[in-house]
Amino acid sequence: PELRHAGPPARGVILCSMAAVLCVFSLTLGLPFLLNIAHAFCGVLILLSATAAGLWLLELPLPGLSRDKFFLPLERLALSTALGLGALSLLVFMLGSLGMLVPAAWWAIVLILLALGARRLLQLAQDLSRDARAFVSGGHPVAVAALVFTLIWCAFHLPLLWSPPVEYDTLEYH
């Protein structure tokens, strides 16, 4: 059977379901949970801006970094995220060394990188989605099942990120 692209009604149902689950968790776990979600969202924004910067770096005519060498979307994602994080870390080091690293400057950099790289990020997301659909429809059933199992396993272990400490050094050393 062919997988169909989820249209706007399906996206709305998914987004409403996610919002409902977030509301239930926030009512159950309280304000610290929402603060953790906000911190995770900030981390996602930083990773996306780093990926956008890395995609821009991949388009530069640097020796050895041509698009024909890294034509697979997953390769471009991994390499551009690594390059972008390296570039951001050097920028943070330079701004910190100059005494210019303030939260307003940091968030301005992140938002500018996101705005300038939005087209590249959308193109990469479309390429990743196309390759994922091709893998699922034409992949070996065992490989698809292993991928689904791995994703489910990771999803079930996400709540461990918010595990409360039981003893003093429980999360510090283990």
PDB file of C-alpha atoms in Angstrom, residues 9 16 24 35 74 115:
ATOM      1  CA  PRO A   9      -6.880  18.031   8.470  1.00  0.00           C
ATOM      2  CA  CYS A  16      -4.231  19.133  18.583  1.00  0.00           C
ATOM      3  CA  VAL A  24      -2.159  16.866  30.484  1.00  0.00           C
ATOM      4  CA  LEU A  35      10.213  24.990  31.750  1.00  0.00           C
ATOM      5  CA  LEU A  74      20.995  12.327   5.599  1.00  0.00           C
ATOM      6  CA  ALA A 115      15.522  33.381   8.860  1.00  0.00           C
TER       7      ALA A 115
END
